[in-house]
mmCIF file of C-alpha atoms and ligand atoms in Angstrom:
data_model
loop_
_atom_site.group_PDB
_atom_site.id
_atom_site.type_symbol
_atom_site.label_atom_id
_atom_site.label_comp_id
_atom_site.label_asym_id
_atom_site.label_seq_id
_atom_site.Cartn_x
_atom_site.Cartn_y
_atom_site.Cartn_z
ATOM 1 C CA MET A 1 76.778 189.677 201.042
ATOM 2 C CA HIS A 2 75.800 193.184 202.007
ATOM 3 C CA ASP A 3 77.030 194.832 198.852
ATOM 4 C CA LEU A 4 73.966 194.176 196.800
ATOM 5 C CA ASN A 5 73.972 196.123 193.582
ATOM 6 C CA PRO A 6 70.797 197.077 191.712
ATOM 7 C CA ALA A 7 71.237 194.309 189.151
ATOM 8 C CA GLU A 8 71.366 191.657 191.845
ATOM 9 C CA VAL A 9 68.393 193.123 193.633
ATOM 10 C CA ALA A 10 66.524 193.264 190.333
ATOM 11 C CA GLN A 11 67.323 189.625 189.709
ATOM 12 C CA ARG A 12 65.876 188.727 193.094
ATOM 13 C CA ILE A 13 62.777 190.752 192.374
ATOM 14 C CA MET A 14 62.221 189.059 189.023
ATOM 15 C CA LYS A 15 62.538 185.679 190.685
ATOM 16 C CA GLU A 16 59.997 186.704 193.253
ATOM 17 C CA VAL A 17 57.616 188.075 190.605
ATOM 18 C CA LYS A 18 57.626 184.637 189.015
ATOM 19 C CA GLN A 19 57.025 182.964 192.347
ATOM 20 C CA LYS A 20 54.183 185.312 193.141
ATOM 21 C CA ILE A 21 52.474 184.623 189.821
ATOM 22 C CA GLN A 22 52.993 180.883 190.198
ATOM 23 C CA GLY A 23 51.601 181.151 193.698
ATOM 24 C CA LEU A 24 48.279 182.514 192.463
ATOM 25 C CA ASN A 25 45.378 180.142 192.158
ATOM 26 C CA LYS A 26 44.122 179.703 188.621
ATOM 27 C CA LEU A 27 40.967 181.515 187.625
ATOM 28 C CA ASN A 28 38.755 179.433 185.326
ATOM 29 C CA VAL A 29 36.023 181.068 183.285
ATOM 30 C CA MET A 30 33.540 179.416 180.939
ATOM 31 C CA VAL A 31 32.292 181.606 178.105
ATOM 32 C CA LEU A 32 29.082 180.576 176.373
ATOM 33 C CA GLY A 33 27.059 182.181 173.636
ATOM 34 C CA LYS A 34 26.078 181.810 170.037
ATOM 35 C CA THR A 35 28.557 182.217 167.230
ATOM 36 C CA GLY A 36 29.423 185.787 166.320
ATOM 37 C CA VAL A 37 28.111 187.445 169.497
ATOM 38 C CA GLY A 38 31.629 188.615 170.355
ATOM 39 C CA LYS A 39 32.965 186.059 172.837
ATOM 40 C CA SER A 40 36.520 186.104 171.500
ATOM 41 C CA THR A 41 36.490 189.890 171.231
ATOM 42 C CA LEU A 42 35.300 190.118 174.839
ATOM 43 C CA ILE A 43 37.851 187.641 176.186
ATOM 44 C CA ASN A 44 40.698 189.400 174.437
ATOM 45 C CA SER A 45 39.510 192.813 175.596
ATOM 46 C CA VAL A 46 39.233 191.871 179.265
ATOM 47 C CA PHE A 47 42.402 189.868 179.806
ATOM 48 C CA GLN A 48 45.983 191.028 179.590
ATOM 49 C CA GLU A 49 47.270 187.996 177.731
ATOM 50 C CA PRO A 50 45.467 187.267 174.481
ATOM 51 C CA ILE A 51 45.271 183.591 175.333
ATOM 52 C CA ALA A 52 42.154 182.863 173.309
ATOM 53 C CA GLN A 53 43.608 184.603 170.269
ATOM 54 C CA THR A 54 47.032 183.068 170.023
ATOM 55 C CA GLY A 55 46.748 180.049 172.268
ATOM 56 C CA ILE A 56 45.798 176.847 170.579
ATOM 57 C CA GLY A 57 42.641 175.763 172.280
ATOM 58 C CA LYS A 58 42.617 172.224 173.541
ATOM 59 C CA PRO A 59 39.346 170.534 172.610
ATOM 60 C CA VAL A 60 37.679 169.422 175.830
ATOM 61 C CA THR A 61 34.631 168.131 173.996
ATOM 62 C CA SER A 62 33.610 168.430 170.370
ATOM 63 C CA ARG A 63 32.169 171.889 171.015
ATOM 64 C CA ILE A 64 34.150 173.212 173.968
ATOM 65 C CA LYS A 65 37.743 174.337 173.891
ATOM 66 C CA LYS A 66 40.016 175.216 176.778
ATOM 67 C CA TYR A 67 42.579 177.971 176.418
ATOM 68 C CA GLU A 68 45.435 178.408 178.848
ATOM 69 C CA LYS A 69 49.068 179.395 178.998
ATOM 70 C CA GLU A 70 51.871 177.964 181.048
ATOM 71 C CA ASP A 71 52.544 179.815 184.308
ATOM 72 C CA TYR A 72 49.547 182.046 183.751
ATOM 73 C CA PRO A 73 46.714 181.955 186.302
ATOM 74 C CA LEU A 74 43.824 181.919 183.848
ATOM 75 C CA SER A 75 41.998 179.410 181.730
ATOM 76 C CA ILE A 76 39.067 179.999 179.443
ATOM 77 C CA TYR A 77 36.533 177.456 178.260
ATOM 78 C CA ASP A 78 35.117 178.780 174.998
ATOM 79 C CA THR A 79 32.399 177.523 172.663
ATOM 80 C CA PRO A 80 33.534 178.782 169.255
ATOM 81 C CA GLY A 81 31.088 178.550 166.393
ATOM 82 C CA LEU A 82 28.160 177.566 168.583
ATOM 83 C CA GLU A 83 24.703 177.421 166.976
ATOM 84 C CA LEU A 84 21.638 176.885 169.103
ATOM 85 C CA GLY A 85 19.646 175.275 166.299
ATOM 86 C CA GLY A 86 18.368 171.687 166.429
ATOM 87 C CA GLU A 87 17.017 170.041 169.574
ATOM 88 C CA ASN A 88 19.551 167.230 169.672
ATOM 89 C CA ALA A 89 22.525 169.469 169.207
ATOM 90 C CA VAL A 90 21.392 171.704 172.073
ATOM 91 C CA ASP A 91 20.733 168.776 174.389
ATOM 92 C CA GLU A 92 24.105 167.354 173.545
ATOM 93 C CA LEU A 93 25.830 170.650 174.273
ATOM 94 C CA LEU A 94 23.977 171.090 177.557
ATOM 95 C CA LYS A 95 25.126 167.653 178.586
ATOM 96 C CA GLU A 96 28.720 168.533 177.752
ATOM 97 C CA ILE A 97 28.526 171.793 179.685
ATOM 98 C CA ASN A 98 27.012 170.139 182.715
ATOM 99 C CA THR A 99 29.592 167.384 182.688
ATOM 100 C CA ILE A 100 32.407 169.927 182.564
ATOM 101 C CA LEU A 101 30.933 172.007 185.374
ATOM 102 C CA LYS A 102 30.357 168.932 187.501
ATOM 103 C CA LYS A 103 33.798 167.449 186.891
ATOM 104 C CA SER A 104 35.480 170.769 187.522
ATOM 105 C CA VAL A 105 34.088 171.083 191.031
ATOM 106 C CA GLU A 106 34.253 167.402 191.904
ATOM 107 C CA LYS A 107 38.042 167.515 191.676
ATOM 108 C CA ASN A 108 37.939 169.616 194.817
ATOM 109 C CA ASP A 109 40.844 171.670 193.528
ATOM 110 C CA ILE A 110 40.452 175.444 193.342
ATOM 111 C CA ASN A 111 42.743 175.478 190.292
ATOM 112 C CA GLU A 112 40.435 173.167 188.366
ATOM 113 C CA ALA A 113 37.011 174.440 189.388
ATOM 114 C CA ILE A 114 35.124 176.709 187.027
ATOM 115 C CA HIS A 115 34.597 179.905 188.994
ATOM 116 C CA CYS A 116 32.295 181.843 186.762
ATOM 117 C CA VAL A 117 30.250 181.500 183.571
ATOM 118 C CA TRP A 118 29.703 184.350 181.138
ATOM 119 C CA TYR A 119 26.671 183.782 179.004
ATOM 120 C CA CYS A 120 26.962 186.211 176.085
ATOM 121 C CA ILE A 121 23.973 187.571 174.222
ATOM 122 C CA SER A 122 24.363 190.151 171.504
ATOM 123 C CA SER A 123 22.441 193.346 172.159
ATOM 124 C CA THR A 124 21.872 193.528 168.428
ATOM 125 C CA SER A 125 19.446 190.618 168.721
ATOM 126 C CA HIS A 126 17.009 193.095 170.373
ATOM 127 C CA ARG A 127 15.010 190.466 172.157
ATOM 128 C CA PHE A 128 15.545 187.679 174.604
ATOM 129 C CA GLU A 129 14.957 184.694 172.384
ATOM 130 C CA GLU A 130 13.034 181.705 173.680
ATOM 131 C CA SER A 131 15.902 179.363 172.701
ATOM 132 C CA GLU A 132 18.391 181.348 174.781
ATOM 133 C CA LYS A 133 16.040 181.522 177.727
ATOM 134 C CA SER A 134 15.523 177.790 177.873
ATOM 135 C CA PHE A 135 19.214 177.189 177.293
ATOM 136 C CA ILE A 136 20.221 179.398 180.241
ATOM 137 C CA ASN A 137 17.479 177.880 182.348
ATOM 138 C CA SER A 138 18.792 174.399 181.694
ATOM 139 C CA PHE A 139 22.364 174.912 182.801
ATOM 140 C CA ILE A 140 21.820 177.518 185.494
ATOM 141 C CA THR A 141 20.121 174.946 187.714
ATOM 142 C CA GLU A 142 23.221 172.816 187.431
ATOM 143 C CA ALA A 143 25.571 175.749 187.910
ATOM 144 C CA LYS A 144 23.714 176.795 191.053
ATOM 145 C CA GLN A 145 24.041 173.339 192.466
ATOM 146 C CA TYR A 146 27.823 173.690 192.217
ATOM 147 C CA GLN A 147 27.657 177.311 193.302
ATOM 148 C CA ILE A 148 29.055 178.554 190.019
ATOM 149 C CA PRO A 149 27.821 182.091 189.350
ATOM 150 C CA VAL A 150 26.471 182.955 185.915
ATOM 151 C CA ILE A 151 26.800 186.467 184.515
ATOM 152 C CA VAL A 152 24.872 187.404 181.389
ATOM 153 C CA VAL A 153 26.997 189.705 179.250
ATOM 154 C CA LEU A 154 25.147 191.790 176.693
ATOM 155 C CA THR A 155 27.784 192.182 174.003
ATOM 156 C CA GLN A 156 27.987 194.634 171.117
ATOM 157 C CA SER A 157 25.931 197.156 173.103
ATOM 158 C CA TYR A 158 26.410 200.243 171.003
ATOM 159 C CA ALA A 159 22.742 201.228 171.077
ATOM 160 C CA LYS A 160 22.180 202.030 174.731
ATOM 161 C CA LYS A 161 18.395 202.245 174.630
ATOM 162 C CA ASP A 162 17.953 198.832 172.992
ATOM 163 C CA THR A 163 20.452 197.390 175.439
ATOM 164 C CA ALA A 164 18.578 198.754 178.458
ATOM 165 C CA GLN A 165 15.371 197.220 177.153
ATOM 166 C CA LEU A 166 16.966 193.837 176.602
ATOM 167 C CA LYS A 167 18.550 193.966 180.058
ATOM 168 C CA ALA A 168 15.174 194.674 181.661
ATOM 169 C CA GLU A 169 13.555 191.881 179.672
ATOM 170 C CA ILE A 170 16.128 189.358 180.858
ATOM 171 C CA GLU A 171 16.007 190.529 184.470
ATOM 172 C CA LYS A 172 12.247 190.152 184.464
ATOM 173 C CA GLU A 173 12.657 186.392 183.999
ATOM 174 C CA GLU A 174 14.410 186.026 187.357
ATOM 175 C CA LEU A 175 16.623 183.221 186.152
ATOM 176 C CA GLY A 176 19.070 183.418 189.034
ATOM 177 C CA ILE A 177 21.734 185.287 187.092
ATOM 178 C CA ALA A 178 24.333 187.150 189.179
ATOM 179 C CA GLU A 179 23.928 190.248 187.006
ATOM 180 C CA VAL A 180 23.163 191.292 183.444
ATOM 181 C CA VAL A 181 26.116 193.416 182.330
ATOM 182 C CA PRO A 182 25.977 195.402 179.076
ATOM 183 C CA VAL A 183 29.321 195.908 177.374
ATOM 184 C CA LEU A 184 30.900 197.149 174.218
ATOM 185 C CA ALA A 185 34.242 195.382 174.231
ATOM 186 C CA GLN A 186 35.791 197.480 171.488
ATOM 187 C CA ASP A 187 34.993 200.863 170.012
ATOM 188 C CA TYR A 188 32.406 200.483 167.283
ATOM 189 C CA GLU A 189 32.396 202.704 164.226
ATOM 190 C CA ILE A 190 28.800 203.462 163.370
ATOM 191 C CA ASP A 191 29.708 205.829 160.580
ATOM 192 C CA GLU A 192 32.568 208.176 159.769
ATOM 193 C CA ASP A 193 31.379 210.810 162.228
ATOM 194 C CA TYR A 194 30.214 208.623 165.028
ATOM 195 C CA VAL A 195 32.152 206.051 166.986
ATOM 196 C CA ALA A 196 30.540 204.311 169.958
ATOM 197 C CA ARG A 197 33.128 204.005 172.700
ATOM 198 C CA ALA A 198 33.877 200.737 174.455
ATOM 199 C CA PHE A 199 32.318 200.528 177.934
ATOM 200 C CA GLY A 200 31.140 198.133 180.616
ATOM 201 C CA LEU A 201 34.249 195.969 180.980
ATOM 202 C CA THR A 202 35.210 197.569 184.307
ATOM 203 C CA ARG A 203 31.766 196.737 185.645
ATOM 204 C CA LEU A 204 32.024 193.175 184.357
ATOM 205 C CA VAL A 205 35.284 192.689 186.254
ATOM 206 C CA ASP A 206 33.788 194.266 189.403
ATOM 207 C CA VAL A 207 30.817 191.907 189.273
ATOM 208 C CA MET A 208 33.129 188.938 188.726
ATOM 209 C CA TYR A 209 35.243 189.953 191.693
ATOM 210 C CA GLU A 210 32.162 189.923 193.887
ATOM 211 C CA VAL A 211 30.921 186.495 192.814
ATOM 212 C CA ILE A 212 34.083 184.398 192.440
ATOM 213 C CA PRO A 213 35.704 182.652 195.427
ATOM 214 C CA GLU A 214 37.993 184.868 197.458
ATOM 215 C CA SER A 215 40.924 182.564 196.736
ATOM 216 C CA VAL A 216 40.929 183.496 193.031
ATOM 217 C CA GLN A 217 40.329 187.222 193.444
ATOM 218 C CA ASN A 218 44.036 188.017 193.286
ATOM 219 C CA ALA A 219 44.332 186.105 190.023
ATOM 220 C CA LEU A 220 41.489 188.169 188.570
ATOM 221 C CA ILE A 221 43.174 191.410 189.653
ATOM 222 C CA ALA A 222 46.362 190.333 187.910
ATOM 223 C CA VAL A 223 44.999 188.890 184.658
ATOM 224 C CA GLN A 224 42.389 191.525 183.827
ATOM 225 C CA LYS A 225 43.508 194.685 182.079
ATOM 226 C CA VAL A 226 40.390 196.850 182.138
ATOM 227 C CA ASN A 227 39.838 197.682 185.794
ATOM 228 C CA ARG A 228 42.751 199.884 186.803
ATOM 229 C CA GLN A 229 41.160 200.923 190.063
ATOM 230 C CA MET A 230 41.158 197.296 191.127
ATOM 231 C CA LYS A 231 44.877 196.997 190.414
ATOM 232 C CA ASN A 232 45.674 200.298 192.112
ATOM 233 C CA THR A 233 43.752 199.375 195.245
ATOM 234 C CA LYS A 234 45.549 196.055 195.521
ATOM 235 C CA ALA A 235 48.960 197.590 194.814
ATOM 236 C CA GLN A 236 48.306 200.287 197.385
ATOM 237 C CA ALA A 237 47.469 197.639 199.978
ATOM 238 C CA ILE A 238 50.783 195.922 199.228
ATOM 239 C CA VAL A 239 52.617 199.210 199.755
ATOM 240 C CA VAL A 240 50.875 199.862 203.058
ATOM 241 C CA SER A 241 51.700 196.430 204.453
ATOM 242 C CA SER A 242 55.290 196.511 203.150
ATOM 243 C CA ALA A 243 55.818 199.935 204.675
ATOM 244 C CA SER A 244 54.614 198.803 208.069
ATOM 245 C CA LEU A 245 56.799 195.697 207.859
ATOM 246 C CA ALA A 246 59.737 197.931 207.028
ATOM 247 C CA ALA A 247 58.812 200.075 210.008
ATOM 248 C CA ALA A 248 58.983 196.994 212.182
ATOM 249 C CA THR A 249 62.441 196.241 210.834
ATOM 250 C CA GLY A 250 63.547 199.814 211.278
ATOM 251 C CA ALA A 251 62.081 200.047 214.734
ATOM 252 C CA THR A 252 65.185 198.568 216.238
ATOM 253 C CA PRO A 253 67.718 201.333 215.730
ATOM 254 C CA ILE A 254 70.138 199.980 213.167
ATOM 255 C CA PRO A 255 73.285 201.646 211.937
ATOM 256 C CA PHE A 256 72.985 203.342 208.586
ATOM 257 C CA ALA A 257 75.488 201.014 207.059
ATOM 258 C CA ASP A 258 73.003 198.262 207.786
ATOM 259 C CA SER A 259 69.993 199.926 206.300
ATOM 260 C CA PHE A 260 70.008 197.314 203.536
ATOM 261 C CA LEU A 261 67.902 195.417 206.017
ATOM 262 C CA LEU A 262 65.019 197.209 204.384
ATOM 263 C CA VAL A 263 65.687 195.432 201.175
ATOM 264 C CA PRO A 264 63.666 192.236 201.685
ATOM 265 C CA GLU A 265 60.438 194.161 202.268
ATOM 266 C CA GLN A 266 61.120 196.345 199.266
ATOM 267 C CA ILE A 267 61.957 193.408 197.044
ATOM 268 C CA SER A 268 58.775 191.680 198.012
ATOM 269 C CA MET A 269 56.780 194.868 197.505
ATOM 270 C CA LEU A 270 58.123 195.598 194.008
ATOM 271 C CA ALA A 271 57.592 191.981 193.019
ATOM 272 C CA GLY A 272 54.034 192.039 194.356
ATOM 273 C CA ILE A 273 53.178 195.239 192.513
ATOM 274 C CA THR A 274 54.697 193.935 189.279
ATOM 275 C CA ALA A 275 52.537 190.820 189.518
ATOM 276 C CA VAL A 276 49.406 192.925 190.131
ATOM 277 C CA TYR A 277 49.866 194.996 186.968
ATOM 278 C CA GLY A 278 50.946 192.013 184.893
ATOM 279 C CA LEU A 279 53.101 194.167 182.641
ATOM 280 C CA PRO A 280 56.139 192.791 180.882
ATOM 281 C CA VAL A 281 58.866 194.206 183.128
ATOM 282 C CA ASP A 282 62.238 192.576 182.538
ATOM 283 C CA GLN A 283 65.309 192.453 184.721
ATOM 284 C CA ALA A 284 67.053 195.345 183.004
ATOM 285 C CA THR A 285 63.992 197.522 183.528
ATOM 286 C CA MET A 286 63.831 196.523 187.171
ATOM 287 C CA THR A 287 67.537 197.358 187.559
ATOM 288 C CA ALA A 288 66.750 200.797 186.184
ATOM 289 C CA VAL A 289 63.914 201.168 188.687
ATOM 290 C CA ILE A 290 66.287 200.402 191.555
ATOM 291 C CA SER A 291 68.975 202.710 190.203
ATOM 292 C CA ALA A 292 66.550 205.560 189.755
ATOM 293 C CA THR A 293 65.236 205.325 193.284
ATOM 294 C CA ILE A 294 67.158 203.853 196.167
ATOM 295 C CA GLY A 295 70.348 203.198 194.226
ATOM 296 C CA THR A 296 72.308 205.295 191.780
ATOM 297 C CA SER A 297 74.807 203.185 189.911
ATOM 298 C CA GLY A 298 75.720 199.592 189.346
ATOM 299 C CA THR A 299 78.058 199.525 192.303
ATOM 300 C CA THR A 300 76.024 201.408 194.849
ATOM 301 C CA VAL A 301 75.240 199.610 198.022
ATOM 302 C CA LEU A 302 71.575 200.190 198.629
ATOM 303 C CA GLY A 303 72.084 200.889 202.290
ATOM 304 C CA LYS A 304 74.746 203.495 201.698
ATOM 305 C CA THR A 305 72.663 205.265 199.131
ATOM 306 C CA LEU A 306 70.071 205.870 201.768
ATOM 307 C CA VAL A 307 72.750 207.582 203.807
ATOM 308 C CA SER A 308 73.588 209.847 200.939
ATOM 309 C CA GLY A 309 70.770 212.139 201.803
ATOM 310 C CA LEU A 310 67.438 210.843 200.617
ATOM 311 C CA PHE A 311 66.088 210.914 204.136
ATOM 312 C CA LYS A 312 66.517 214.682 204.133
ATOM 313 C CA LEU A 313 63.514 214.824 201.854
ATOM 314 C CA ILE A 314 61.310 213.078 204.352
ATOM 315 C CA PRO A 315 59.248 215.394 206.536
ATOM 316 C CA GLY A 316 60.256 214.991 210.158
ATOM 317 C CA ALA A 317 63.372 212.993 209.340
ATOM 318 C CA GLY A 318 65.297 215.477 211.439
ATOM 319 C CA SER A 319 64.292 213.387 214.410
ATOM 320 C CA PHE A 320 66.783 210.843 213.169
ATOM 321 C CA VAL A 321 69.486 210.381 215.793
ATOM 322 C CA GLY A 322 72.830 208.707 216.285
ATOM 323 C CA GLY A 323 73.312 206.879 212.999
ATOM 324 C CA ALA A 324 70.119 204.901 213.276
ATOM 325 C CA ILE A 325 67.315 204.757 210.810
ATOM 326 C CA SER A 326 64.022 205.210 212.550
ATOM 327 C CA ALA A 327 60.966 203.117 211.988
ATOM 328 C CA SER A 328 59.127 205.969 210.388
ATOM 329 C CA ILE A 329 61.948 206.723 207.950
ATOM 330 C CA ALA A 330 62.108 203.073 206.980
ATOM 331 C CA ALA A 331 58.368 203.117 206.386
ATOM 332 C CA ALA A 332 58.467 206.392 204.457
ATOM 333 C CA LEU A 333 61.247 205.216 202.146
ATOM 334 C CA THR A 334 59.461 201.975 201.412
ATOM 335 C CA ALA A 335 56.113 203.639 200.865
ATOM 336 C CA ALA A 336 57.616 206.292 198.573
ATOM 337 C CA LEU A 337 59.355 203.622 196.527
ATOM 338 C CA GLY A 338 56.135 201.656 196.187
ATOM 339 C CA GLU A 339 54.040 204.682 195.315
ATOM 340 C CA ALA A 340 56.526 205.868 192.712
ATOM 341 C CA TYR A 341 56.522 202.417 191.160
ATOM 342 C CA ILE A 342 52.717 202.368 191.098
ATOM 343 C CA GLY A 343 52.855 205.762 189.411
ATOM 344 C CA VAL A 344 55.131 204.349 186.725
ATOM 345 C CA MET A 345 52.937 201.265 186.254
ATOM 346 C CA ASN A 346 49.999 203.583 185.641
ATOM 347 C CA MET A 347 51.957 205.663 183.149
ATOM 348 C CA ILE A 348 52.809 202.484 181.279
ATOM 349 C CA CYS A 349 49.171 201.308 181.343
ATOM 350 C CA ASP A 350 48.105 204.735 180.042
ATOM 351 C CA GLY A 351 50.593 204.471 177.207
ATOM 352 C CA LYS A 352 52.442 207.550 178.448
ATOM 353 C CA MET A 353 55.560 205.481 178.851
ATOM 354 C CA LYS A 354 56.889 202.070 177.861
ATOM 355 C CA ALA A 355 58.522 199.723 180.349
ATOM 356 C CA ASP A 356 61.658 199.971 178.177
ATOM 357 C CA ASP A 357 61.713 203.753 178.576
ATOM 358 C CA LEU A 358 62.783 203.255 182.188
ATOM 359 C CA LYS A 359 66.165 202.213 180.871
ATOM 360 C CA THR A 360 66.700 205.625 179.294
ATOM 361 C CA ASN A 361 67.958 208.622 181.222
ATOM 362 C CA GLU A 362 64.717 210.451 180.652
ATOM 363 C CA GLY A 363 62.720 207.535 182.023
ATOM 364 C CA LYS A 364 64.959 207.256 185.052
ATOM 365 C CA GLN A 365 64.631 210.967 185.718
ATOM 366 C CA THR A 366 60.848 210.694 185.612
ATOM 367 C CA LEU A 367 60.967 207.922 188.185
ATOM 368 C CA THR A 368 63.529 209.682 190.381
ATOM 369 C CA ALA A 369 61.399 212.828 190.384
ATOM 370 C CA MET A 370 58.337 210.796 191.282
ATOM 371 C CA PHE A 371 60.206 209.015 194.090
ATOM 372 C CA ARG A 372 61.446 212.311 195.519
ATOM 373 C CA GLN A 373 57.998 213.807 195.368
ATOM 374 C CA LYS A 374 56.572 210.799 197.229
ATOM 375 C CA LEU A 375 59.335 211.057 199.825
ATOM 376 C CA GLY A 376 58.173 214.564 200.537
ATOM 377 C CA ARG A 377 54.685 213.458 201.513
ATOM 378 C CA LYS A 378 53.484 213.702 205.091
ATOM 379 C CA ARG A 379 52.930 210.269 206.556
ATOM 380 C CA ASP A 380 52.045 208.557 209.769
ATOM 381 C CA LYS A 381 54.577 206.364 211.580
ATOM 382 C CA LEU A 382 53.730 203.360 209.442
ATOM 383 C CA GLY A 383 54.277 205.182 206.186
ATOM 384 C CA LYS A 384 50.627 205.753 205.383
ATOM 385 C CA PRO A 385 50.145 209.143 203.700
ATOM 386 C CA VAL A 386 48.066 211.615 205.623
ATOM 387 C CA ASP A 387 47.462 213.892 202.622
ATOM 388 C CA ALA A 388 44.623 213.515 200.149
ATOM 389 C CA GLU A 389 46.645 212.501 197.085
ATOM 390 C CA GLN A 390 45.697 209.056 195.816
ATOM 391 C CA PHE A 391 49.084 207.408 195.615
HETATM 392 N N1 GTP B 401 33.575 197.019 167.203
HETATM 393 C C1 GTP B 401 33.239 195.904 167.856
HETATM 394 N N2 GTP B 401 33.114 194.760 167.182
HETATM 395 C C2 GTP B 401 32.785 193.640 167.854
HETATM 396 C C3 GTP B 401 32.566 193.664 169.250
HETATM 397 N N3 GTP B 401 32.264 192.404 169.645
HETATM 398 C C4 GTP B 401 32.295 191.657 168.525
HETATM 399 N N4 GTP B 401 32.607 192.380 167.454
HETATM 400 C C5 GTP B 401 32.752 191.892 166.076
HETATM 401 O O1 GTP B 401 31.814 190.880 165.843
HETATM 402 C C6 GTP B 401 32.403 189.811 165.121
HETATM 403 C C7 GTP B 401 32.265 188.496 165.869
HETATM 404 O O2 GTP B 401 33.016 188.595 167.073
HETATM 405 P P1 GTP B 401 33.777 187.355 167.713
HETATM 406 O O3 GTP B 401 34.431 187.865 168.925
HETATM 407 O O4 GTP B 401 34.612 186.656 166.749
HETATM 408 O O5 GTP B 401 32.539 186.423 168.088
HETATM 409 P P2 GTP B 401 32.561 184.980 168.784
HETATM 410 O O6 GTP B 401 31.429 184.943 169.716
HETATM 411 O O7 GTP B 401 33.883 184.679 169.332
HETATM 412 O O8 GTP B 401 32.245 184.015 167.558
HETATM 413 P P3 GTP B 401 32.580 182.462 167.422
HETATM 414 O O9 GTP B 401 34.014 182.258 167.808
HETATM 415 O O10 GTP B 401 32.294 182.142 166.003
HETATM 416 O O11 GTP B 401 31.645 181.698 168.323
HETATM 417 C C8 GTP B 401 33.834 190.201 164.848
HETATM 418 O O12 GTP B 401 33.921 190.762 163.552
HETATM 419 C C9 GTP B 401 34.115 191.243 165.895
HETATM 420 O O13 GTP B 401 35.070 192.151 165.454
HETATM 421 C C10 GTP B 401 32.718 194.915 169.929
HETATM 422 O O14 GTP B 401 32.567 195.039 171.161
HETATM 423 N N5 GTP B 401 33.033 196.000 169.181
HETATM 424 MG MG1 MG B 402 35.268 183.095 169.055
#
């Protein structure tokens, strides 16, 4: 059982990635706003999986559709094609919204409750229309009662001055909105020479993180694709705790041949990080990750590979005595592996690399070099870097 090869380890990791994602509570967001303001564009720009684009929305009511995907911790309630004209139609819609909000919290299930409402207003409308004001006013009372935060998103904000004015006008009303967040979800071509760049989505995700229940924060980190800092911070926290767990394992001097004892912490760490970034990493890619770091070939025993000299790269590893792996070496190896993997995740997010590239020699060399560089960092006993580098 001790001769785990990279493919087997990778298989375990992939299983654990799935479990970690399934273990997340489901984040439920309701998106309101008139037709054409950019709700779908916003949803598809913020979240990793284009669920509102490809998913077939299930009609919840005549005007509200719910989008979700199996084994994915996100659902979106959307109001496609909504017009705010006609008293009756508006009253009817308000009733539907309130019923959904009410029902969602009355189930007393975090996976069913609506955690946040985005009310979208297009910045191009220039003014806060009376109809929108009374509409927000009507459902915000209800939402407050169920402690559901409402964020007003000013979409299509390519003219910053107009947007700032509209934001101030809305804030003046003191409607009880969590925040008014201006965004441009996608770059907007004003003319051939001038393109307004997308902005504001990071802020939107930050505001959401603050107002949603703590128990769905991890789902938000995983499903959003615009706030990298949020993912990096979470991934870094996973590395720190895995490294200190590994230190605890390594603290009892164990023979080198047994250093595969580190594996469970590392498996859990790589799985956790993979879930945080939400990138499509398959088993073959994960095998390559293992091979390029703590293992070298399909037959290498992870423990033995450690013996083969990696620890020489670790500052202070000379203190290693009598065929035992010290707590600090265990922590350093784990931390370096995690940091290198975070580095790769970021390269993939930046488009500098594809997950598939890790299967090529060049990709593996990039990762190996990154791992070695991380091994060379100065750390405390629990694997926490003491230098200024970010990860
Ligand atoms: N460039 C750019 N175009 C946008 C942006 N937001 C919306 N649009 C455009 O505005 C149009 C309407 O956007 P949608 O996202 O379909 O609007 P919607 O609110 O979902 O509309 P309904 O589904 O009809 O309620 C589309 O042509 C989008 O491409 C943006 O941030 N940047
Ligand atoms: Mg739409």
